[in-house]
Amino acid sequence: MKDGKRMFGTYFRVGFYGTKFGDLDEQEFVYKEPAITKLAEISHRLEGFYGERFGEDVVEVIKDSNPVDKCKLDANKAYIQITYVEPYFDTYEMKDRITYFDKNYNLRRFMYCTPFTLDGRAHGELHEQFKRKTILTTSHAFPYIKTRINVIHKEEIILTPIEVAIEDMQKKTQELAFATHQDPADPKMLQMVLQGSVGTTVNQGPLEVAQVFLSEIPNDPKLFRHHNKLRLCFKDFTKRCEDALRKNKSLIGPDQKEYQRELERNYHRLKEALQPLINRKIPQLYKAVLPASCHRDSFSRMSLRKMDI
């Protein structure tokens, strides 16, 4: 509360599965809890509440956020699935939701993400890692007179491995930009984000992403745009790293000069390794530009000739 922000709340999606729930069977709700509520707390509370009603050995909490297959559930049990969700806004909405209050008021859409691979595992190698984004819409908007509102619409978006990589790099870049321009400056936060971006222990993170997805031009033309977008993400990422290093240099004291030099060395090594990968453009993306311009030029010349006649 020291920064003057109100504590609006934390949100969880709760799904009920099993005939013991009656009308609640297969119903989903978004619960609003106090801002500092953890997933374990609401899980323990709901498990205890329904355990008293149906019996402790009957109620079971589903630990993951994967789609529930009712055929695999025990008909004699009551299942509760609880997932942390965040308010979701379309890009156009963010123009009107500027303040902290704006982003925590009149909320009807929430999102949670589920990582998966095609062979059924939750996590895999970078080139195997998919992500499912589930967007929920509630019947009313929070804040509301009730602390739980039923879900009336669900939408799923599947991200391919390269789209997951794009989103991850965009997030890292946004964290760098925020830490760099934070006012007042927070040196500890800035150094933590910098260390996570260019530090020797995690240097393989961004570099491995680039090596996996940018080493070769994809064979599938449908991936050209994604390949190019990721390439531009890395250009932005390296620029933000440079800005963050410059900012950090202006904040540190004499005792951290060597640490700053180490960060700069790591950054230059990373940039050098990324350079050939992010400078490789896909020729096919630029082919259409020339014929189109030529066509326009020839059309203009034809028009001029007609005007001369």
Rosetta silent file (secondary structure, phi, psi, omega in degrees, C-alpha in Angstrom):
SEQUENCE: MKDGKRMFGTYFRVGFYGTKFGDLDEQEFVYKEPAITKLAEISHRLEGFYGERFGEDVVEVIKDSNPVDKCKLDANKAYIQITYVEPYFDTYEMKDRITYFDKNYNLRRFMYCTPFTLDGRAHGELHEQFKRKTILTTSHAFPYIKTRINVIHKEEIILTPIEVAIEDMQKKTQELAFATHQDPADPKMLQMVLQGSVGTTVNQGPLEVAQVFLSEIPNDPKLFRHHNKLRLCFKDFTKRCEDALRKNKSLIGPDQKEYQRELERNYHRLKEALQPLINRKIPQLYKAVLPASCHRDSFSRMSLRKMDI
SCORE:     score description
SCORE:     0.000 S_00000001
   1 L     0.000   -7.086 -175.270    0.000    0.000    0.000 S_00000001
   2 L   -64.090  -24.385  179.317    3.037    2.287    0.260 S_00000001
   3 L   -90.454    5.526  175.143    2.678    3.300   -3.404 S_00000001
   4 L    84.360    6.427 -178.874   -0.939    4.345   -2.866 S_00000001
   5 L   -84.591  139.956  174.583   -2.492    1.536   -4.937 S_00000001
   6 L   -76.798  150.312  178.151   -5.747   -0.066   -3.879 S_00000001
   7 L   -94.962   98.550 -171.296   -5.778   -3.829   -3.494 S_00000001
   8 L   -79.535  -39.572 -179.245   -8.517   -4.798   -5.928 S_00000001
   9 L   148.200  165.155  175.034   -8.441   -8.581   -5.872 S_00000001
  10 E  -121.111  145.892 -172.254   -7.119  -11.840   -7.263 S_00000001
  11 E  -120.928  143.085  179.626   -9.191  -14.018   -9.575 S_00000001
  12 E  -135.367  140.816  170.955   -9.557  -17.777   -9.940 S_00000001
  13 E   -91.034  131.204  179.771  -11.516  -19.970  -12.311 S_00000001
  14 E  -124.988  121.423  177.875  -13.320  -22.761  -10.477 S_00000001
  15 E  -111.672  140.321 -179.364  -14.897  -25.680  -12.354 S_00000001
  16 E  -113.514  131.997 -177.589  -17.189  -28.283  -10.764 S_00000001
  17 E  -136.912  127.225  179.678  -17.406  -31.836  -12.129 S_00000001
  18 L   130.871  143.273 -177.148  -19.535  -34.708  -10.866 S_00000001
  19 H   -66.231  -20.425  179.441  -23.228  -35.483  -10.347 S_00000001
  20 H   -64.211  -21.953  178.718  -22.876  -34.845   -6.610 S_00000001
  21 H   -80.715   -7.188  179.301  -22.753  -31.128   -7.417 S_00000001
  22 H    64.578 -124.613 -178.466  -26.248  -31.244   -8.934 S_00000001
  23 H   -66.304  -18.106 -179.558  -26.875  -28.146  -11.057 S_00000001
  24 H   -79.380  -11.391 -177.877  -23.261  -27.059  -10.572 S_00000001
  25 L   -55.935  126.108 -179.478  -21.969  -30.083  -12.527 S_00000001
  26 L    66.590   15.873  175.339  -19.768  -28.876  -15.415 S_00000001
  27 L   -92.346  146.673  178.434  -20.361  -25.247  -14.420 S_00000001
  28 E  -122.161  143.226  179.013  -17.472  -22.785  -14.267 S_00000001
  29 E  -133.491  155.568  167.695  -17.187  -19.633  -12.192 S_00000001
  30 E  -106.056  123.545  179.424  -14.685  -16.833  -11.708 S_00000001
  31 E   -99.620  135.978  172.456  -14.066  -16.189   -8.002 S_00000001
  32 E  -101.992  124.143 -178.516  -12.809  -12.869   -6.729 S_00000001
  33 E  -120.885  163.204  174.845  -10.557  -13.226   -3.695 S_00000001
  34 L   -53.412  150.183 -169.639   -8.519  -10.747   -1.606 S_00000001
  35 L   -57.253  -27.975 -175.564   -5.455   -9.545   -3.514 S_00000001
  36 L   -97.102   11.047 -178.574   -2.939  -11.581   -1.516 S_00000001
  37 L   -70.347  132.501  177.295   -4.811  -14.909   -1.810 S_00000001
  38 L   -97.471  159.360  179.986   -2.683  -17.821   -3.068 S_00000001
  39 H   -57.738  -40.092 -178.954   -3.928  -20.754   -5.141 S_00000001
  40 H   -62.919  -33.461 -178.163   -3.241  -23.153   -2.248 S_00000001
  41 H   -68.000  -49.924 -178.770   -5.448  -21.093    0.082 S_00000001
  42 H   -68.802  -33.245  177.024   -8.586  -21.098   -2.072 S_00000001
  43 H   -62.681  -46.692 -179.510   -7.989  -24.783   -2.944 S_00000001
  44 H   -63.463  -41.034 -177.698   -7.799  -25.706    0.733 S_00000001
  45 H   -65.976  -48.321 -178.156  -10.900  -23.650    1.564 S_00000001
  46 H   -69.278  -36.996  177.684  -13.115  -25.069   -1.198 S_00000001
  47 H   -63.740  -39.525  177.726  -11.885  -28.612   -0.623 S_00000001
  48 H   -68.777  -41.705 -178.764  -12.746  -28.256    3.071 S_00000001
  49 H   -62.511  -49.985 -178.383  -16.158  -26.660    2.397 S_00000001
  50 H   -78.373  -22.504  174.837  -17.341  -29.337   -0.055 S_00000001
  51 H   -64.945  -35.661  177.028  -15.573  -32.049    1.927 S_00000001
  52 H   -67.876  -31.519 -178.751  -17.926  -31.291    4.848 S_00000001
  53 H   -79.911  -43.285 -173.409  -20.931  -31.617    2.522 S_00000001
  54 H  -109.355  -14.294 -175.581  -19.983  -34.749    0.574 S_00000001
  55 L   110.044  135.366 -175.880  -17.221  -36.339    2.655 S_00000001
  56 L   -60.933  -33.733 -178.041  -13.483  -35.708    2.599 S_00000001
  57 L   -78.723   -6.631 -178.421  -12.785  -38.904    0.671 S_00000001
  58 L   -93.433  -34.912 -174.792  -15.268  -37.880   -2.047 S_00000001
  59 E   -86.153  133.369  179.470  -13.914  -34.436   -2.959 S_00000001
  60 E  -137.188  134.417  178.634  -10.818  -34.226   -5.127 S_00000001
  61 E   -95.032  126.706  176.731   -9.024  -31.149   -6.484 S_00000001
  62 E   -79.667  122.757 -169.034   -7.734  -31.404  -10.058 S_00000001
  63 L   -79.981  -20.894 -176.831   -4.195  -30.059   -9.927 S_00000001
  64 L  -107.584  177.789 -179.163   -3.724  -28.977  -13.552 S_00000001
  65 L  -109.926   16.564  179.415   -5.562  -26.605  -15.906 S_00000001
  66 L   -69.274  155.452  175.279   -5.969  -29.055  -18.798 S_00000001
  67 L   -55.621  137.595 -176.238   -9.444  -29.637  -20.317 S_00000001
  68 L   -87.816  126.615  175.389  -11.347  -32.113  -18.141 S_00000001
  69 L   -97.934  106.148 -175.014  -12.402  -35.415  -19.728 S_00000001
  70 H   -63.019  -25.523 -179.405  -15.482  -36.528  -17.745 S_00000001
  71 H   -64.539  -23.455 -177.598  -15.144  -40.082  -19.073 S_00000001
  72 H   -94.438    1.623 -178.405  -11.954  -40.476  -17.027 S_00000001
  73 L   -94.038  150.028  176.221  -13.531  -39.266  -13.765 S_00000001
  74 L   -75.053  122.560 -176.933  -14.917  -41.453  -10.996 S_00000001
  75 L   -64.010  -19.768 -178.342  -18.716  -41.083  -11.035 S_00000001
  76 L   -92.461    5.192 -178.469  -18.811  -41.396   -7.228 S_00000001
  77 L  -116.032  162.005  176.036  -16.515  -38.441   -6.641 S_00000001
  78 E  -114.281  121.097 -175.211  -16.850  -34.662   -6.751 S_00000001
  79 E  -108.497  138.268  175.858  -14.039  -32.886   -8.617 S_00000001
  80 E  -123.873  127.595  176.456  -13.016  -29.240   -8.335 S_00000001
  81 E  -112.311  123.319 -175.920  -10.588  -27.642  -10.770 S_00000001
  82 E  -121.919  128.884 -176.736   -9.066  -24.335   -9.659 S_00000001
  83 E  -135.925  134.596  173.977   -6.916  -22.135  -11.891 S_00000001
  84 E   -69.619  132.816  177.871   -5.411  -18.693  -11.363 S_00000001
  85 E  -127.604  157.374  178.581   -6.684  -16.267  -14.031 S_00000001
  86 E  -121.593  149.567  174.574   -5.804  -12.709  -14.987 S_00000001
  87 E   -56.584  139.517 -177.272   -7.995   -9.941  -16.442 S_00000001
  88 L  -117.453  134.014  178.290   -7.805  -10.032  -20.228 S_00000001
  89 L  -130.564  139.359  171.020   -7.954   -7.031  -22.543 S_00000001
  90 L   -70.776  161.600 -177.839   -7.850   -6.767  -26.313 S_00000001
  91 H   -57.247  -41.326 -177.712   -5.190   -4.444  -27.732 S_00000001
  92 H   -66.683  -28.039 -179.960   -7.758   -1.749  -28.549 S_00000001
  93 H   -69.335  -30.380 -175.233   -9.040   -1.793  -24.949 S_00000001
  94 H   -64.355  -21.221  177.852   -5.621   -0.933  -23.542 S_00000001
  95 H   -66.424  -29.428 -179.359   -5.884    2.563  -25.018 S_00000001
  96 L   -99.030  -13.500 -179.110   -8.709    3.316  -22.589 S_00000001
  97 L  -106.569   80.648 -172.874   -7.395    1.305  -19.648 S_00000001
  98 L   -94.576  -48.236 -174.418   -4.415    3.410  -18.687 S_00000001
  99 L   -83.456  167.108  177.223   -4.465    3.704  -14.904 S_00000001
 100 L   -59.492  -38.465  178.087   -4.217    0.957  -12.297 S_00000001
 101 L   -64.247  -45.163  179.994   -7.891    1.564  -11.500 S_00000001
 102 H   -55.680  -36.803 -175.857   -8.890    1.238  -15.180 S_00000001
 103 H   -83.337   -0.777 -179.418   -7.209   -2.165  -15.349 S_00000001
 104 H  -128.085   17.905 -177.269   -9.058   -3.453  -12.289 S_00000001
 105 L  -131.370  145.786  179.382  -12.588   -2.177  -12.894 S_00000001
 106 L    58.226   54.925 -176.395  -15.439   -3.419  -15.102 S_00000001
 107 E  -100.281  122.618  177.542  -13.786   -6.806  -15.673 S_00000001
 108 E  -125.600  -15.629 -176.948  -15.667   -9.466  -17.608 S_00000001
 109 E  -118.848  135.475 -176.936  -12.929  -11.309  -19.466 S_00000001
 110 E  -135.574  154.762 -176.548  -10.208  -13.420  -17.886 S_00000001
 111 E  -137.293  145.356  168.214   -7.431  -15.597  -19.255 S_00000001
 112 E  -138.111  154.313 -176.361   -5.253  -18.493  -18.214 S_00000001
 113 E  -115.916  143.031  178.629   -2.546  -20.319  -20.150 S_00000001
 114 E  -127.998  113.711  176.531   -1.824  -24.037  -20.327 S_00000001
 115 E   -75.043  145.494  177.476    1.490  -25.277  -21.762 S_00000001
 116 E  -158.785  162.793  172.762    1.347  -28.580  -23.656 S_00000001
 117 L  -122.849  162.394 -176.045    3.101  -30.738  -26.231 S_00000001
 118 L   -68.258  -18.936  179.422    1.525  -32.858  -28.953 S_00000001
 119 L   -95.022    9.791  172.665    2.578  -36.078  -27.203 S_00000001
 120 L   101.171  -11.799  178.368    0.684  -35.191  -24.015 S_00000001
 121 L   -77.670  155.191  177.717    3.453  -33.767  -21.833 S_00000001
 122 L   -75.235  -39.629 -176.332    3.050  -30.332  -20.274 S_00000001
 123 L  -128.615  146.308  178.725    6.597  -29.220  -21.110 S_00000001
 124 L  -149.816 -163.758  176.601    9.045  -30.158  -23.826 S_00000001
 125 L   -67.152  163.820 -176.625   11.864  -28.770  -25.951 S_00000001
 126 H   -54.504  -41.826 -177.118   11.462  -25.280  -27.412 S_00000001
 127 H   -76.246   -6.506  178.955   10.403  -26.623  -30.824 S_00000001
 128 H  -105.723  -10.814 -168.540    7.773  -28.859  -29.175 S_00000001
 129 L   -83.147  110.360  174.271    6.268  -26.325  -26.768 S_00000001
 130 E   -99.821  168.423  176.183    2.713  -25.243  -27.545 S_00000001
 131 E  -143.641  134.288  176.477    0.488  -23.018  -25.391 S_00000001
 132 E  -105.827  119.818  174.918   -3.285  -22.937  -25.015 S_00000001
 133 E   -98.294  123.317  178.603   -4.787  -19.580  -24.065 S_00000001
 134 E  -111.018  122.026 -178.509   -8.269  -19.883  -22.605 S_00000001
 135 E  -109.333  122.687 -177.804  -10.338  -16.693  -22.459 S_00000001
 136 E  -106.644  141.451  174.669  -13.390  -16.691  -20.191 S_00000001
 137 E  -119.755  128.550 -179.129  -16.298  -14.241  -20.280 S_00000001
 138 E   -95.145  161.357 -177.075  -18.508  -13.836  -17.202 S_00000001
 139 E   -71.637  -26.168  176.846  -22.205  -12.919  -17.123 S_00000001
 140 E  -133.762  168.472 -177.933  -21.515   -9.763  -15.089 S_00000001
 141 E   -98.873  143.627  170.910  -18.525   -7.516  -14.523 S_00000001
 142 E   -85.841  146.770   -3.997  -16.328   -7.322  -11.419 S_00000001
 143 L   -66.442  148.699 -176.265  -16.530   -5.605   -8.974 S_00000001
 144 L  -143.387  165.555 -178.925  -19.975   -7.108   -8.295 S_00000001
 145 L   -66.970  -23.161  176.118  -22.264   -7.704   -5.333 S_00000001
 146 L  -104.544  154.824  179.980  -21.254  -11.382   -5.456 S_00000001
 147 L   -95.649    1.548  170.988  -17.708  -12.672   -5.196 S_00000001
 148 E  -138.033  139.655 -178.779  -18.263  -15.359   -7.810 S_00000001
 149 E  -131.348  138.469 -177.281  -19.801  -14.982  -11.277 S_00000001
 150 E   -73.949  148.632  179.316  -20.630  -17.769  -13.703 S_00000001
 151 E   -86.016  128.049 -178.463  -18.756  -18.166  -16.975 S_00000001
 152 E  -110.182  -11.222  179.996  -21.010  -17.840  -20.041 S_00000001
 153 E  -151.720  141.431  179.109  -18.452  -18.077  -22.845 S_00000001
 154 E  -133.208  133.953  179.847  -15.106  -19.763  -23.363 S_00000001
 155 E  -129.775  137.194  179.956  -12.668  -19.213  -26.218 S_00000001
 156 E  -117.670  136.885  176.531   -9.416  -21.082  -26.860 S_00000001
 157 E  -124.449  124.629  179.398   -6.391  -19.864  -28.815 S_00000001
 158 E   -98.958  124.840  176.559   -3.568  -22.296  -29.619 S_00000001
 159 E   -99.581  130.871  175.945   -0.073  -20.835  -29.966 S_00000001
 160 L   -75.109  166.065 -178.622    2.505  -22.771  -32.011 S_00000001
 161 H   -53.337  -41.256 -179.517    6.067  -23.121  -30.657 S_00000001
 162 H   -70.313  -31.522  176.185    7.364  -20.118  -32.627 S_00000001
 163 H   -69.980  -35.120  175.344    4.394  -18.016  -31.439 S_00000001
 164 H   -63.145  -42.196  179.071    5.190  -19.058  -27.848 S_00000001
 165 H   -63.660  -41.500  178.452    8.785  -17.913  -28.429 S_00000001
 166 H   -60.695  -45.660 -178.373    7.575  -14.569  -29.834 S_00000001
 167 H   -64.489  -40.599  179.667    5.364  -13.986  -26.799 S_00000001
 168 H   -64.490  -42.136  179.992    8.156  -14.894  -24.372 S_00000001
 169 H   -69.484  -35.770  176.292   10.629  -12.516  -26.049 S_00000001
 170 H   -63.614  -39.247  179.166    8.047   -9.719  -26.101 S_00000001
 171 H   -65.159  -44.422  178.266    7.512  -10.230  -22.369 S_00000001
 172 H   -60.663  -41.052 -179.092   11.261  -10.092  -21.649 S_00000001
 173 H   -65.772  -41.217  178.657   11.543   -6.912  -23.731 S_00000001
 174 H   -64.809  -39.194  178.165    8.617   -5.270  -21.903 S_00000001
 175 H   -63.559  -40.667  177.602   10.185   -6.133  -18.524 S_00000001
 176 H   -63.563  -45.041 -179.000   13.451   -4.522  -19.620 S_00000001
 177 H   -63.530  -42.010 -179.637   11.666   -1.387  -20.846 S_00000001
 178 H   -64.467  -45.969 -178.812    9.651   -1.091  -17.628 S_00000001
 179 H   -65.568  -32.733 -178.408   12.695   -1.544  -15.387 S_00000001
 180 H   -72.045  -39.647 -173.729   14.695    0.972  -17.446 S_00000001
 181 H  -101.630    8.736 -179.943   12.101    3.742  -17.408 S_00000001
 182 L   -61.102  136.724 -178.495   10.697    3.174  -13.916 S_00000001
 183 L  -131.705  116.618    1.256   10.332    6.406  -11.986 S_00000001
 184 L   -72.392  157.282 -177.045   11.766    6.570   -9.417 S_00000001
 185 L   -63.880  143.905  177.975   14.490    4.214  -10.628 S_00000001
 186 L  -121.486   91.805 -175.450   14.829    0.840   -8.869 S_00000001
 187 H   -56.697  -38.720 -178.517   18.455   -0.331   -9.324 S_00000001
 188 H   -64.634  -44.029  178.196   17.824   -3.740   -7.746 S_00000001
 189 H   -63.584  -43.955 -179.509   14.907   -4.471  -10.052 S_00000001
 190 H   -60.635  -43.949 -179.220   16.859   -3.240  -13.085 S_00000001
 191 H   -69.026  -34.320  178.473   19.854   -5.436  -12.259 S_00000001
 192 H   -65.526  -43.366  179.063   17.660   -8.459  -11.640 S_00000001
 193 H   -67.859  -40.322  178.114   15.986   -8.070  -15.066 S_00000001
 194 H   -62.591  -44.725  179.504   19.361   -7.417  -16.735 S_00000001
 195 H   -60.673  -38.298  179.162   20.876  -10.486  -15.099 S_00000001
 196 H   -72.298  -15.268 -178.146   17.950  -12.543  -16.364 S_00000001
 197 H  -101.015  -41.632 -175.779   18.503  -11.246  -19.893 S_00000001
 198 H  -123.253   -1.329 -178.840   22.272  -11.161  -20.394 S_00000001
 199 L   -60.954  150.673 -176.033   23.676  -12.918  -17.306 S_00000001
 200 H   -61.431  -35.350 -175.327   26.045  -15.811  -17.963 S_00000001
 201 H   -70.673  -25.452 -177.717   23.844  -18.348  -16.192 S_00000001
 202 H  -118.058   11.462 -176.799   20.827  -17.629  -18.403 S_00000001
 203 L   -56.383  -30.174 -177.020   22.621  -16.474  -21.541 S_00000001
 204 H   -68.869  -22.855 -177.870   21.490  -19.658  -23.229 S_00000001
 205 H   -55.232  -73.892  179.526   17.818  -18.673  -22.822 S_00000001
 206 H   -60.235  -38.369 -178.040   17.364  -15.978  -25.502 S_00000001
 207 H   -65.766  -40.485  179.222   20.258  -17.359  -27.565 S_00000001
 208 H   -65.121  -38.937  176.720   18.801  -20.865  -27.618 S_00000001
 209 H   -58.742  -45.888 -179.668   15.431  -19.482  -28.735 S_00000001
 210 H   -64.530  -41.977 -179.064   17.140  -17.693  -31.611 S_00000001
 211 H   -66.146  -35.683 -179.254   19.192  -20.751  -32.572 S_00000001
 212 H   -71.514  -43.319 -170.818   16.141  -23.017  -32.593 S_00000001
 213 H  -103.574  -17.942 -175.488   13.818  -20.770  -34.605 S_00000001
 214 H  -113.654   -3.322 -177.820   16.060  -18.426  -36.601 S_00000001
 215 L   -63.162  -36.743 -178.802   18.965  -20.676  -37.682 S_00000001
 216 L  -130.309  148.757  175.099   17.156  -21.710  -40.859 S_00000001
 217 L   -73.686  128.280 -175.953   14.455  -20.139  -42.989 S_00000001
 218 L   -62.762  149.182  178.429   11.309  -22.281  -42.531 S_00000001
 219 L   -75.369  -30.591 -178.295   10.118  -24.453  -45.407 S_00000001
 220 L   -83.116  116.812  179.310    6.476  -23.615  -44.722 S_00000001
 221 H   -58.217  -23.155  179.567    5.595  -20.167  -46.173 S_00000001
 222 H   -65.544  -21.515 -178.238    2.935  -19.837  -43.443 S_00000001
 223 H   -92.595   -3.843 -177.863    5.772  -19.468  -40.921 S_00000001
 224 H   -57.573  -47.011 -177.784    7.560  -16.658  -42.798 S_00000001
 225 H   -62.525  -42.135  179.633    5.670  -13.899  -40.954 S_00000001
 226 H   -65.448  -42.232  178.780    6.309  -15.503  -37.567 S_00000001
 227 H   -58.558  -46.153 -179.088    9.990  -15.970  -38.390 S_00000001
 228 H   -67.262  -38.091  179.855   10.291  -12.317  -39.366 S_00000001
 229 H   -65.011  -41.655  178.606    8.346  -11.159  -36.294 S_00000001
 230 H   -65.666  -39.009  177.133   10.642  -13.122  -33.967 S_00000001
 231 H   -58.859  -44.613  178.721   13.687  -11.677  -35.751 S_00000001
 232 H   -68.651  -32.975  176.133   12.369   -8.145  -35.135 S_00000001
 233 H   -60.654  -42.138  179.845   11.594   -9.072  -31.499 S_00000001
 234 H   -67.856  -35.488  176.121   15.261   -9.944  -30.988 S_00000001
 235 H   -61.877  -44.122  178.592   16.350   -6.646  -32.555 S_00000001
 236 H   -65.467  -40.977 -179.738   14.111   -4.802  -30.090 S_00000001
 237 H   -60.018  -46.849 -179.542   15.329   -7.024  -27.230 S_00000001
 238 H   -65.189  -36.623  177.461   19.018   -6.244  -27.867 S_00000001
 239 H   -64.378  -42.400  179.250   18.237   -2.528  -28.098 S_00000001
 240 H   -66.659  -35.694  176.435   16.400   -2.651  -24.753 S_00000001
 241 H   -61.594  -43.073  178.868   19.317   -4.529  -23.181 S_00000001
 242 H   -63.189  -42.724  177.474   21.633   -1.763  -24.329 S_00000001
 243 H   -61.729  -42.682 -178.305   19.319    0.913  -22.894 S_00000001
 244 H   -65.800  -39.535  178.275   19.088   -0.975  -19.586 S_00000001
 245 H   -64.127  -41.390  178.767   22.887   -1.297  -19.352 S_00000001
 246 H   -63.584  -41.719  179.661   23.301    2.432  -19.991 S_00000001
 247 H   -65.805  -43.082 -179.075   20.707    3.210  -17.298 S_00000001
 248 H   -62.694  -37.680  179.756   22.327    0.847  -14.817 S_00000001
 249 H   -61.664  -33.227 -179.126   25.721    2.461  -15.409 S_00000001
 250 H   -78.750  -12.964 -175.486   24.276    5.825  -14.385 S_00000001
 251 H  -102.623  -24.734 -171.639   22.842    4.382  -11.143 S_00000001
 252 L   -79.125  160.597  175.171   25.651    2.240   -9.713 S_00000001
 253 L   -97.402 -179.674 -179.221   28.374    3.239   -7.289 S_00000001
 254 H   -58.267  -30.298 -176.205   32.139    2.538   -7.507 S_00000001
 255 H   -70.485  -13.709 -177.959   31.671   -0.844   -5.788 S_00000001
 256 H  -112.232   13.051 -179.127   29.633   -2.192   -8.737 S_00000001
 257 H   -60.769  -42.118 -178.816   31.876   -1.054  -11.596 S_00000001
 258 H   -67.469  -38.131  177.317   33.269   -4.570  -12.145 S_00000001
 259 H   -62.186  -41.259  177.992   29.744   -6.047  -12.106 S_00000001
 260 H   -61.942  -42.998  179.825   28.727   -3.510  -14.765 S_00000001
 261 H   -63.439  -37.971  178.718   31.729   -4.488  -16.926 S_00000001
 262 H   -65.534  -42.654  176.966   30.780   -8.166  -16.608 S_00000001
 263 H   -61.275  -41.610 -179.777   27.197   -7.425  -17.695 S_00000001
 264 H   -66.250  -39.120  177.520   28.496   -5.447  -20.671 S_00000001
 265 H   -62.768  -44.225  178.874   30.846   -8.295  -21.688 S_00000001
 266 H   -62.265  -40.719  179.692   27.965  -10.767  -21.508 S_00000001
 267 H   -62.408  -44.950 -178.267   25.785   -8.442  -23.554 S_00000001
 268 H   -66.770  -34.831  176.414   28.383   -8.048  -26.319 S_00000001
 269 H   -65.617  -43.747  179.404   28.878  -11.833  -26.464 S_00000001
 270 H   -63.474  -45.743 -178.698   25.129  -12.342  -26.735 S_00000001
 271 H   -62.034  -40.375 -179.962   24.751   -9.629  -29.376 S_00000001
 272 H   -64.915  -39.525  179.856   27.618  -11.062  -31.424 S_00000001
 273 H   -70.734  -32.667 -178.770   26.074  -14.547  -31.351 S_00000001
 274 H   -78.923  -26.908 -170.910   22.627  -13.192  -32.295 S_00000001
 275 H   -49.872  -53.906 -178.578   23.837  -10.907  -35.091 S_00000001
 276 H   -65.233  -25.424 -178.611   23.961  -13.438  -37.968 S_00000001
 277 H   -77.469  -41.434 -174.987   20.617  -14.896  -36.909 S_00000001
 278 H   -88.086   -7.535  177.427   18.632  -11.656  -36.669 S_00000001
 279 L   -95.191   -3.816 -179.488   20.126  -10.104  -39.802 S_00000001
 280 L   -85.161  109.142  179.997   18.971  -12.959  -42.031 S_00000001
 281 L   -93.142  156.875  176.878   15.874  -11.787  -43.898 S_00000001
 282 L   -91.043  111.831 -176.639   13.463  -13.977  -45.842 S_00000001
 283 L   -56.814  -35.231 -176.743   13.705  -12.937  -49.521 S_00000001
 284 H   -60.706  -26.486 -178.478   10.175  -14.232  -50.254 S_00000001
 285 H   -72.717  -18.505 -175.600    8.692  -11.597  -47.948 S_00000001
 286 H  -111.046   -1.781 -178.029   10.073   -8.811  -50.106 S_00000001
 287 H   -63.322  -41.850 -173.485    9.529  -10.308  -53.567 S_00000001
 288 L   -67.814  -18.547 -175.282    6.008   -8.958  -54.009 S_00000001
 289 H   -66.549  -43.380 -175.945    7.114   -5.379  -53.439 S_00000001
 290 H   -66.594  -51.224  178.714    9.006   -4.997  -56.729 S_00000001
 291 H   -58.577  -38.191 -178.791    6.341   -6.339  -59.141 S_00000001
 292 H   -64.160  -43.509 -179.037    3.673   -4.268  -57.422 S_00000001
 293 H   -69.222  -37.082  177.937    5.705   -1.063  -57.710 S_00000001
 294 H   -63.366  -40.314  179.941    6.613   -1.890  -61.310 S_00000001
 295 H   -63.204  -40.852  179.764    2.962   -2.446  -62.069 S_00000001
 296 H   -66.302  -38.897  179.373    2.067    0.902  -60.552 S_00000001
 297 H   -64.709  -42.569 -179.068    4.827    2.633  -62.520 S_00000001
 298 H   -67.261  -36.996  177.961    3.713    1.089  -65.796 S_00000001
 299 H   -63.390  -40.941  179.913    0.108    2.005  -65.051 S_00000001
 300 H   -64.353  -41.029  179.505    1.177    5.602  -64.350 S_00000001
 301 H   -64.547  -39.593  178.000    3.114    5.762  -67.628 S_00000001
 302 H   -62.221  -41.144 -179.531    0.113    4.412  -69.545 S_00000001
 303 H   -63.760  -40.744 -178.946   -2.105    7.047  -67.927 S_00000001
 304 H   -66.473  -39.088  179.751    0.352    9.796  -68.858 S_00000001
 305 H   -63.815  -39.357  178.607    0.489    8.600  -72.451 S_00000001
 306 H   -64.682  -38.155  179.595   -3.297    8.650  -72.657 S_00000001
 307 H   -65.683  -36.592  179.142   -3.328   12.173  -71.243 S_00000001
 308 H   -65.639  -37.640  178.664   -0.798   13.245  -73.915 S_00000001
 309 L   -64.499    0.000    0.000   -3.034   11.824  -76.625 S_00000001
